[in-house]
Coordinates of C-alpha atoms in Angstrom, one line a residue:
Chain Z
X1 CA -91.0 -36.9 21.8
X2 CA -93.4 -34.2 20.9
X3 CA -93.1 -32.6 17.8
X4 CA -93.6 -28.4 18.0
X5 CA -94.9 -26.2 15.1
X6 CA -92.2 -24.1 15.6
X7 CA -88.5 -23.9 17.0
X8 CA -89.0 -20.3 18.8
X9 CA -91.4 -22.4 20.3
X10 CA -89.6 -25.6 21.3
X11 CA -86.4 -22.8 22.5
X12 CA -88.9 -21.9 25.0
X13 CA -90.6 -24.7 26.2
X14 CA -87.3 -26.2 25.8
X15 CA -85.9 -23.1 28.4
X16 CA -89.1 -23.3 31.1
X17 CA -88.9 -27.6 31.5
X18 CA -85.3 -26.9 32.8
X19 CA -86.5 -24.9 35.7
X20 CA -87.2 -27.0 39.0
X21 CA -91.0 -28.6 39.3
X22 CA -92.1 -27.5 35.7
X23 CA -92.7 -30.5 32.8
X24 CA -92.8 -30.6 29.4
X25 CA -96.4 -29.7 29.4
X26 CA -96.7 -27.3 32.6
X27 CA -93.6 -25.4 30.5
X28 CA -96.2 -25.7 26.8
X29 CA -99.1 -24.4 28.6
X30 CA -96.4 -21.4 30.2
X31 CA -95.2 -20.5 26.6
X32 CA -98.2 -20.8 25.2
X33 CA -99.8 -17.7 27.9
X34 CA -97.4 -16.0 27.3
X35 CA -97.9 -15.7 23.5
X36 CA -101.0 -14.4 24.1
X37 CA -99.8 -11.2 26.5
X38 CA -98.9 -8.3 24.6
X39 CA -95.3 -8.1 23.8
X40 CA -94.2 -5.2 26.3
X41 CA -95.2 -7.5 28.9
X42 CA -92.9 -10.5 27.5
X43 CA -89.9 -8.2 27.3
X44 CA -90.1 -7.4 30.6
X45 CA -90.3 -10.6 32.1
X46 CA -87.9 -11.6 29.7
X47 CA -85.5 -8.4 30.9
X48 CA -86.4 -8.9 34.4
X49 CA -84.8 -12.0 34.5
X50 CA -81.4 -11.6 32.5
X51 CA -81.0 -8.0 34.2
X52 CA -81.5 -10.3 37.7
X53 CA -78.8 -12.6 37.1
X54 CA -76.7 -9.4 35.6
X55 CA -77.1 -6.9 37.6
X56 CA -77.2 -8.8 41.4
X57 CA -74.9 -7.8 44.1
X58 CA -74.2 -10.0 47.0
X59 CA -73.6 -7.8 50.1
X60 CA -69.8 -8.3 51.1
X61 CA -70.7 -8.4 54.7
X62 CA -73.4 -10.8 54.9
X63 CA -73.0 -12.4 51.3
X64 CA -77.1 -11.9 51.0
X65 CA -78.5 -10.8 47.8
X66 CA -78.5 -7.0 47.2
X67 CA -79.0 -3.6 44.8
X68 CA -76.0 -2.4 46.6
X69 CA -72.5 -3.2 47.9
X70 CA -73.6 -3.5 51.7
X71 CA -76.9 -4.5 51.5
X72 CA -79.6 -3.1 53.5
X73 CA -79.8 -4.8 56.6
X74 CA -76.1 -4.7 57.3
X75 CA -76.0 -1.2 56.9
X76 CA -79.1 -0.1 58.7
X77 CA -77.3 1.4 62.4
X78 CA -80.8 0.4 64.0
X79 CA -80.0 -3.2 63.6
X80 CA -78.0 -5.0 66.5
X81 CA -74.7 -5.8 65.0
X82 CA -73.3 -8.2 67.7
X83 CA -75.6 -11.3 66.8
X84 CA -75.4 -12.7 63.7
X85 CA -77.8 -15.5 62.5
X86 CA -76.7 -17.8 59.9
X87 CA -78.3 -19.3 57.5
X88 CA -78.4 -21.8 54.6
X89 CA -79.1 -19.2 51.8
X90 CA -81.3 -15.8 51.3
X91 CA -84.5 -17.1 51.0
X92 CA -83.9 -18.2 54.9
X93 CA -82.9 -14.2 55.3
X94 CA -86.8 -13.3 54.4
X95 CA -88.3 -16.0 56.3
X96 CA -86.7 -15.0 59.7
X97 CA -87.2 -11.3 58.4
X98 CA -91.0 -12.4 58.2
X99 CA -91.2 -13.3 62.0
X100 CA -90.4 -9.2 63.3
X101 CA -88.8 -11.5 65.8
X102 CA -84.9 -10.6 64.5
X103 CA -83.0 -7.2 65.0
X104 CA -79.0 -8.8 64.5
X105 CA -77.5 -9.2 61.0
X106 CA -77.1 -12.4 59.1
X107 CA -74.7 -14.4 57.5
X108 CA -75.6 -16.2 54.2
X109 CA -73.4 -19.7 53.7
X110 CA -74.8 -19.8 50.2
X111 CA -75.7 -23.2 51.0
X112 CA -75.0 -26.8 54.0
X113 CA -72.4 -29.2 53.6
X114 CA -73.2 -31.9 51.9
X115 CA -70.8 -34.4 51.0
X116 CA -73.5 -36.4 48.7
X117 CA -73.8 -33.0 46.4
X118 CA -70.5 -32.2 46.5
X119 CA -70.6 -29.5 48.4
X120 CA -67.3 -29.0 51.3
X121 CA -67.0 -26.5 53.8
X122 CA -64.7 -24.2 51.4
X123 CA -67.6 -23.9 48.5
X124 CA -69.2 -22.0 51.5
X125 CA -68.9 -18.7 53.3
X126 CA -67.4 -20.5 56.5
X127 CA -64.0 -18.6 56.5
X128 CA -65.8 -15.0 56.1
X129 CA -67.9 -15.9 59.0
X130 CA -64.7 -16.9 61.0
X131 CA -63.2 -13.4 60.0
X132 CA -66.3 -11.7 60.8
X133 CA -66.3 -13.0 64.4
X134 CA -62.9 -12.0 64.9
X135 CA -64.4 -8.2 65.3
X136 CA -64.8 -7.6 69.3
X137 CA -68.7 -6.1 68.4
X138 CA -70.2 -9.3 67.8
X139 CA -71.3 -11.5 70.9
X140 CA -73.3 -14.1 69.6
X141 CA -73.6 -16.4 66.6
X142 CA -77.4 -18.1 65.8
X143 CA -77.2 -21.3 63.9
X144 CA -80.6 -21.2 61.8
X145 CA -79.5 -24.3 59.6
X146 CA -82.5 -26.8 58.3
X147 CA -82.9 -29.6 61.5
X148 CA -81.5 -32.4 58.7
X149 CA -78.4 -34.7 58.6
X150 CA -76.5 -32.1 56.8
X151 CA -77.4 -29.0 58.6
X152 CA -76.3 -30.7 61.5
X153 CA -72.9 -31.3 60.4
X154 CA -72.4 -28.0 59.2
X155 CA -73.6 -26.3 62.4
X156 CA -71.0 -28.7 64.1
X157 CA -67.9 -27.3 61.8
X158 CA -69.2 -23.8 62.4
X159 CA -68.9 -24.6 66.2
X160 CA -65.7 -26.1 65.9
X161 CA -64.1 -23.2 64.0
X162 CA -65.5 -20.8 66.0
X163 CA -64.4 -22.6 69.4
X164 CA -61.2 -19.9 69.8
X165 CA -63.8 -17.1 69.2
X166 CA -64.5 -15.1 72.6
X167 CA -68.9 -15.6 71.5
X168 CA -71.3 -17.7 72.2
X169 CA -72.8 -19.7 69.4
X170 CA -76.8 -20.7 69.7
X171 CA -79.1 -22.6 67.4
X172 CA -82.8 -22.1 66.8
X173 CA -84.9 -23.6 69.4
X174 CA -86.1 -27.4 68.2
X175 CA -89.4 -26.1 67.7
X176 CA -88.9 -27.1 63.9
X177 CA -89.3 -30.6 63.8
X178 CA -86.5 -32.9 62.6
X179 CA -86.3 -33.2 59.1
X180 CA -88.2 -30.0 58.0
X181 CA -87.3 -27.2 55.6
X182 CA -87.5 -23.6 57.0
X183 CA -89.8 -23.0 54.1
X184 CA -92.3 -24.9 55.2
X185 CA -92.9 -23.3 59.0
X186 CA -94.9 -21.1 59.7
X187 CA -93.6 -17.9 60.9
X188 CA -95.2 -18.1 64.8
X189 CA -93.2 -21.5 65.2
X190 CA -90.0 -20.0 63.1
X191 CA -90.2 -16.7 65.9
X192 CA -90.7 -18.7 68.7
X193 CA -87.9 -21.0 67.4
X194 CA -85.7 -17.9 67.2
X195 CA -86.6 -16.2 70.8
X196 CA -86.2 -19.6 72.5
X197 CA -82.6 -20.3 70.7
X198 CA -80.6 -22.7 73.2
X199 CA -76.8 -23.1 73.5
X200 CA -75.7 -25.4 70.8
X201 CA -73.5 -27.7 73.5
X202 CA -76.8 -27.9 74.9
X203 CA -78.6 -29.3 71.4
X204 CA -76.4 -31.8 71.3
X205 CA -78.5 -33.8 74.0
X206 CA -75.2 -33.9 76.4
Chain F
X1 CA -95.7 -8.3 52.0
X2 CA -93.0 -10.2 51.8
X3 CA -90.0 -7.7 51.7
X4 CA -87.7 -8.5 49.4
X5 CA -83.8 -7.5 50.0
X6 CA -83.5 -6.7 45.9
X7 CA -85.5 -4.4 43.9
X8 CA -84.0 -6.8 40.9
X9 CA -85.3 -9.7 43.0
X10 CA -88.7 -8.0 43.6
X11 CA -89.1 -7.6 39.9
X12 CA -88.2 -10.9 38.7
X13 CA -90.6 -12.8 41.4
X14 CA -93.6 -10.4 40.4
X15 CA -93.1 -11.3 36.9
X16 CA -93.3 -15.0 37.5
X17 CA -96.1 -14.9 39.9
X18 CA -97.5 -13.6 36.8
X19 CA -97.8 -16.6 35.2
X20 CA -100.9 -19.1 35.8
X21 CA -100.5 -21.4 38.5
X22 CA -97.5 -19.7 40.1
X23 CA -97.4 -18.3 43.2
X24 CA -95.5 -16.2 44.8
X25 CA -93.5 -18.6 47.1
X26 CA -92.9 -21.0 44.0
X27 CA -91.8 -17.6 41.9
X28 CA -89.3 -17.1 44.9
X29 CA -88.0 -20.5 44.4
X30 CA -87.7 -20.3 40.4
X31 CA -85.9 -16.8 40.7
X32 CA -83.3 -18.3 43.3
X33 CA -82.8 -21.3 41.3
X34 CA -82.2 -19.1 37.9
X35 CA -79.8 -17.3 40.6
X36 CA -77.7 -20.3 40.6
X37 CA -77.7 -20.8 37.1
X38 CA -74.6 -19.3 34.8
X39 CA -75.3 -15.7 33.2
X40 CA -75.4 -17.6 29.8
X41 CA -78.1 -20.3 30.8
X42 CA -80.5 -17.5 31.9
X43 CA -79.3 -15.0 29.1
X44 CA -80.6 -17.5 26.8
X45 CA -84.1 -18.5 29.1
X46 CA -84.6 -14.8 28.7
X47 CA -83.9 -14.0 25.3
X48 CA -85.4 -17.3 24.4
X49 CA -88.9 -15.9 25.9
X50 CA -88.5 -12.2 23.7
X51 CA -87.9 -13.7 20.6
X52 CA -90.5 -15.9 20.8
X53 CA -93.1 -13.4 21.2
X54 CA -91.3 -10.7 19.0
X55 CA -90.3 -13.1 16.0
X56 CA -93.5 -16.2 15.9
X57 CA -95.7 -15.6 12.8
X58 CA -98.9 -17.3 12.3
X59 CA -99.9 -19.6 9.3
X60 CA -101.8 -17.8 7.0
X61 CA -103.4 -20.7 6.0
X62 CA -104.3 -22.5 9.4
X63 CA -103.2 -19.8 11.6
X64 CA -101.1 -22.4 13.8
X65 CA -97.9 -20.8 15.2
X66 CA -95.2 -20.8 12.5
X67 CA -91.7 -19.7 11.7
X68 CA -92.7 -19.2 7.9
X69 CA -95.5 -17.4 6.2
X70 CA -97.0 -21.3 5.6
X71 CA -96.6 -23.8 8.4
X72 CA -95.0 -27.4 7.8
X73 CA -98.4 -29.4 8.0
X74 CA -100.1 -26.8 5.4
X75 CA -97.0 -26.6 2.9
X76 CA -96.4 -30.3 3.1
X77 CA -97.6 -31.6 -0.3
X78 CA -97.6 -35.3 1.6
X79 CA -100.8 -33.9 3.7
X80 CA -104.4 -34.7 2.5
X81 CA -105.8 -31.1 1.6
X82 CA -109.3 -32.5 1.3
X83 CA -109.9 -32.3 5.4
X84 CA -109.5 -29.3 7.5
X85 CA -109.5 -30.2 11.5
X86 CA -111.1 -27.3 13.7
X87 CA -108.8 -26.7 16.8
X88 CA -108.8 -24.4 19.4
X89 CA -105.4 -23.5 19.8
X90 CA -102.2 -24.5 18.9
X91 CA -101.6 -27.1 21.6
X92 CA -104.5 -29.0 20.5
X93 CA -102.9 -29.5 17.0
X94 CA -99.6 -31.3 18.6
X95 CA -102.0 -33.0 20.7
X96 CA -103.4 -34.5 17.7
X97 CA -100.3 -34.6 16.0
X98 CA -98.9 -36.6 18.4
X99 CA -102.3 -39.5 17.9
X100 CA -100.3 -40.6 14.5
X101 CA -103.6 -41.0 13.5
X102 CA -104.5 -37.8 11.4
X103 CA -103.2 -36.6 7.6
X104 CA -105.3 -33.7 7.1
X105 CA -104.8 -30.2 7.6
X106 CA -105.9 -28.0 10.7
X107 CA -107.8 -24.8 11.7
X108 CA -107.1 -22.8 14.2
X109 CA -110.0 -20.7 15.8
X110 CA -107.6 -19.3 19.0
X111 CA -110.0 -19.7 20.8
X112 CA -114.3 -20.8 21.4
X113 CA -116.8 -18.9 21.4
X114 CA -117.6 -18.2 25.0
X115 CA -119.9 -15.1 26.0
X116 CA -119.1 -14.9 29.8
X117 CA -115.1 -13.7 28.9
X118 CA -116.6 -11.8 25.8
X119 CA -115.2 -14.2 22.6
X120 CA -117.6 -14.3 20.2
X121 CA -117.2 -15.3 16.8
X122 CA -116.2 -12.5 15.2
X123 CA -112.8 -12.9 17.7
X124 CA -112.1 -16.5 16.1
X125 CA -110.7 -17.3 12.9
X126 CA -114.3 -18.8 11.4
X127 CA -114.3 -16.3 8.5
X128 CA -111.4 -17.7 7.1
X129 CA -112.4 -21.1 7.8
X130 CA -115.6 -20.2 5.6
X131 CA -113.3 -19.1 3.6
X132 CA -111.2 -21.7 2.8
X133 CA -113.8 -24.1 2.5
X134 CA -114.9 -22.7 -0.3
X135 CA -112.5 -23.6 -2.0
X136 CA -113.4 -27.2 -3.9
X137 CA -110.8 -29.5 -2.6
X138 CA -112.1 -29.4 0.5
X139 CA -114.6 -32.2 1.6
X140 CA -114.5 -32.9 4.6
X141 CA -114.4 -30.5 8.4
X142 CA -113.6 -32.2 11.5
X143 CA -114.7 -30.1 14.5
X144 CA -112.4 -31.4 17.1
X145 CA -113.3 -28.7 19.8
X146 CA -113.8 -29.3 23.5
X147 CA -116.7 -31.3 24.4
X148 CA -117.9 -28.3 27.0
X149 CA -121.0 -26.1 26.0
X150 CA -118.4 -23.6 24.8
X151 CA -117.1 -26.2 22.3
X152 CA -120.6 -27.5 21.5
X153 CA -121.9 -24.2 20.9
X154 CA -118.7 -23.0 19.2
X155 CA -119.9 -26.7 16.9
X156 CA -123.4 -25.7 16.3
X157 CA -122.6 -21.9 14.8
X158 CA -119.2 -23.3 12.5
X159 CA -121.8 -26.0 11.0
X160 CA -124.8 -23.4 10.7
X161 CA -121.9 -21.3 9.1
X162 CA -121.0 -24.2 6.4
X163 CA -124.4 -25.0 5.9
X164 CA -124.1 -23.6 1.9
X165 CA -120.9 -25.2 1.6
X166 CA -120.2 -29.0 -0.3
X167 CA -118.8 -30.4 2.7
X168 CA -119.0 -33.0 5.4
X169 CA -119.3 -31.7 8.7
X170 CA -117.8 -34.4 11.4
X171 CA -116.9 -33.7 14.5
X172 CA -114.7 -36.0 16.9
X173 CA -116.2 -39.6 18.5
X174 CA -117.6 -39.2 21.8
X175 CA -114.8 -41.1 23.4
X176 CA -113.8 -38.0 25.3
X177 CA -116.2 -37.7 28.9
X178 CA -118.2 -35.0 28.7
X179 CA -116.8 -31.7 30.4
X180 CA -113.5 -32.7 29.9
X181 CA -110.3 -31.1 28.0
X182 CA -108.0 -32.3 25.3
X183 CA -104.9 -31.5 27.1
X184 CA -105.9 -34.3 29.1
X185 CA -107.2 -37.2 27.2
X186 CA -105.0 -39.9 26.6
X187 CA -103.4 -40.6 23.2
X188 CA -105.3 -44.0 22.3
X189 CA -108.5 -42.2 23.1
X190 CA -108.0 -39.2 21.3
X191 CA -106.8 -41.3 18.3
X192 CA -109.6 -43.5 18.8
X193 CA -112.3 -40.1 18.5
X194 CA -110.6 -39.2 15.1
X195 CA -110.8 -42.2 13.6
X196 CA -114.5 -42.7 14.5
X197 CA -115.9 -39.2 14.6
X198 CA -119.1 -39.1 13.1
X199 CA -121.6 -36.5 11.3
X200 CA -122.0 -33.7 13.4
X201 CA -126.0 -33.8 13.0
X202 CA -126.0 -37.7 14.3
X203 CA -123.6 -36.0 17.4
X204 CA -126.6 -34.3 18.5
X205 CA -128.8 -37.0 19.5
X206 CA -130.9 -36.2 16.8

């Protein structure tokens, strides 16, 4: 265990190791950078961050991240409001924004099912999807879930529980190979994905 | 440009991307996972960051970070107060710290000289170094700098500064490689260097 000189300074070294990827020395070398910026500048990260997790909205349509009640996207009339695309969470939202290849809305499930992690159908934004669809406007549903085991099984439940629904539900074109996060395309593949969506009885192989 | 559906979003990513060796898809990925986290958990990362750089002193002794006037290692009457160990920054002292190998007390410079970023000496803490070596209990100064030309030429102007002064002048074992940092040796070696550092004029080759 390392010993610190200080126990402002273990707090934050102590707060930057818990975040994802960063060690116990990549989160000393963090703190350490920023005791040497001038203390405006620390606030405001500091203030950035708490004022983040205070102040977010989510957008009540779409459930994506937003300053607002409905968020941007939803509320822009140019957009085409009978497709909507769902997707895993809202970082998926600005990598199919990225592509210029999407005019519908989205639908954010806040996460996949994923029995391992705990995480069931109702922990996700499945039924307010189903509600959504219910509205005569909207035609088609785009399943842009990540091409693994448990995006799979959560694009089957979608289908199932939207079987009643008078639209036609698509999936991104297997461009992505199997296995990969959408993180990690790059945004010609993740458009051309998108334009060449297939029905999803159709990516079943049958 | 990335487009962003959150001005509070925006904000938070630029700050981390900020920080060395983040980027702005990995600042993305921090900000959603702080996101997931409860208001508390990142009330406290955030506050944990301000206070830090609003409430750290400095040692007025050592200048090591410190949450009193004196730091633990300088008011700690168990400590040999006959050897002062030259450091460049706060890091290196828990690096050293960490060797078990080491009952002295430390100096730190915050920095080496180093002309291309404009440091020069006058921007280090070797006044007070002078300073406190004049003092008689001192007899011995271990220069552990880097073993870069910063750090050697940082070396060469402290010991041309003691020069009047009763003291030793040692500087660490060449068991660190050339070129290379603290942060990275391993413990054993760097415990090794201390416990066979050697005059600095014999260091030279001389």
């Amino acid at each position: 265990m390392e010993k610190y000189p200080s126990r402002l300074l273990e707090n934050a070294v102590n707060e930057f190791s818990k975040l994802p990827g960063i060690g116990r020395k990549s989160a000393l070398r963090l703190v350490l950078y920023l005791l040497r910026r001038e203390k405006d500048e620390v606030l405001a990260f500091g203030q950035s961050l708490i004022q983040l997790r205070n102040d977010i909205k989510h957008c009540k349509m779409c459930h994506n991240i937003s300053d607002t009640e409905i968020c941007q996207i939803c509320s822009n009339p140019a957009r085409n409001n009978s497709v909507i695309c769902v997707v895993e969470n809202i970082r998926d939202v600005m990598l199919i924004e990225n592509t210029h290849q999407y005019n519908g809305l989205y639908h954010v499930l806040g996460g996949i099912i994923s029995p391992m992690d705990g995480i069931g159908p109702s922990d996700l934004e499945i039924n307010s999807l189903v509600e959504r669809t219910g509205n005569n406007e909207v035609v088609e549903i785009i399943l842009a879930l990540p091409t693994t085991m448990e995006g799979d099984t959560t694009n089957f439940y979608i289908f199932r529980k939207l079987k009643e629904k008078p639209v036609r539900v698509t999936t991104l074109a297997r461009g992505l190979a199997v296995g990969d996060d959408l993180e990690y395309t790059d945004e010609i593949t993740l458009g051309r994905s998108l334009v060449n969506r297939v029905l999803y009885e159709s990516s079943l192989g049958k």
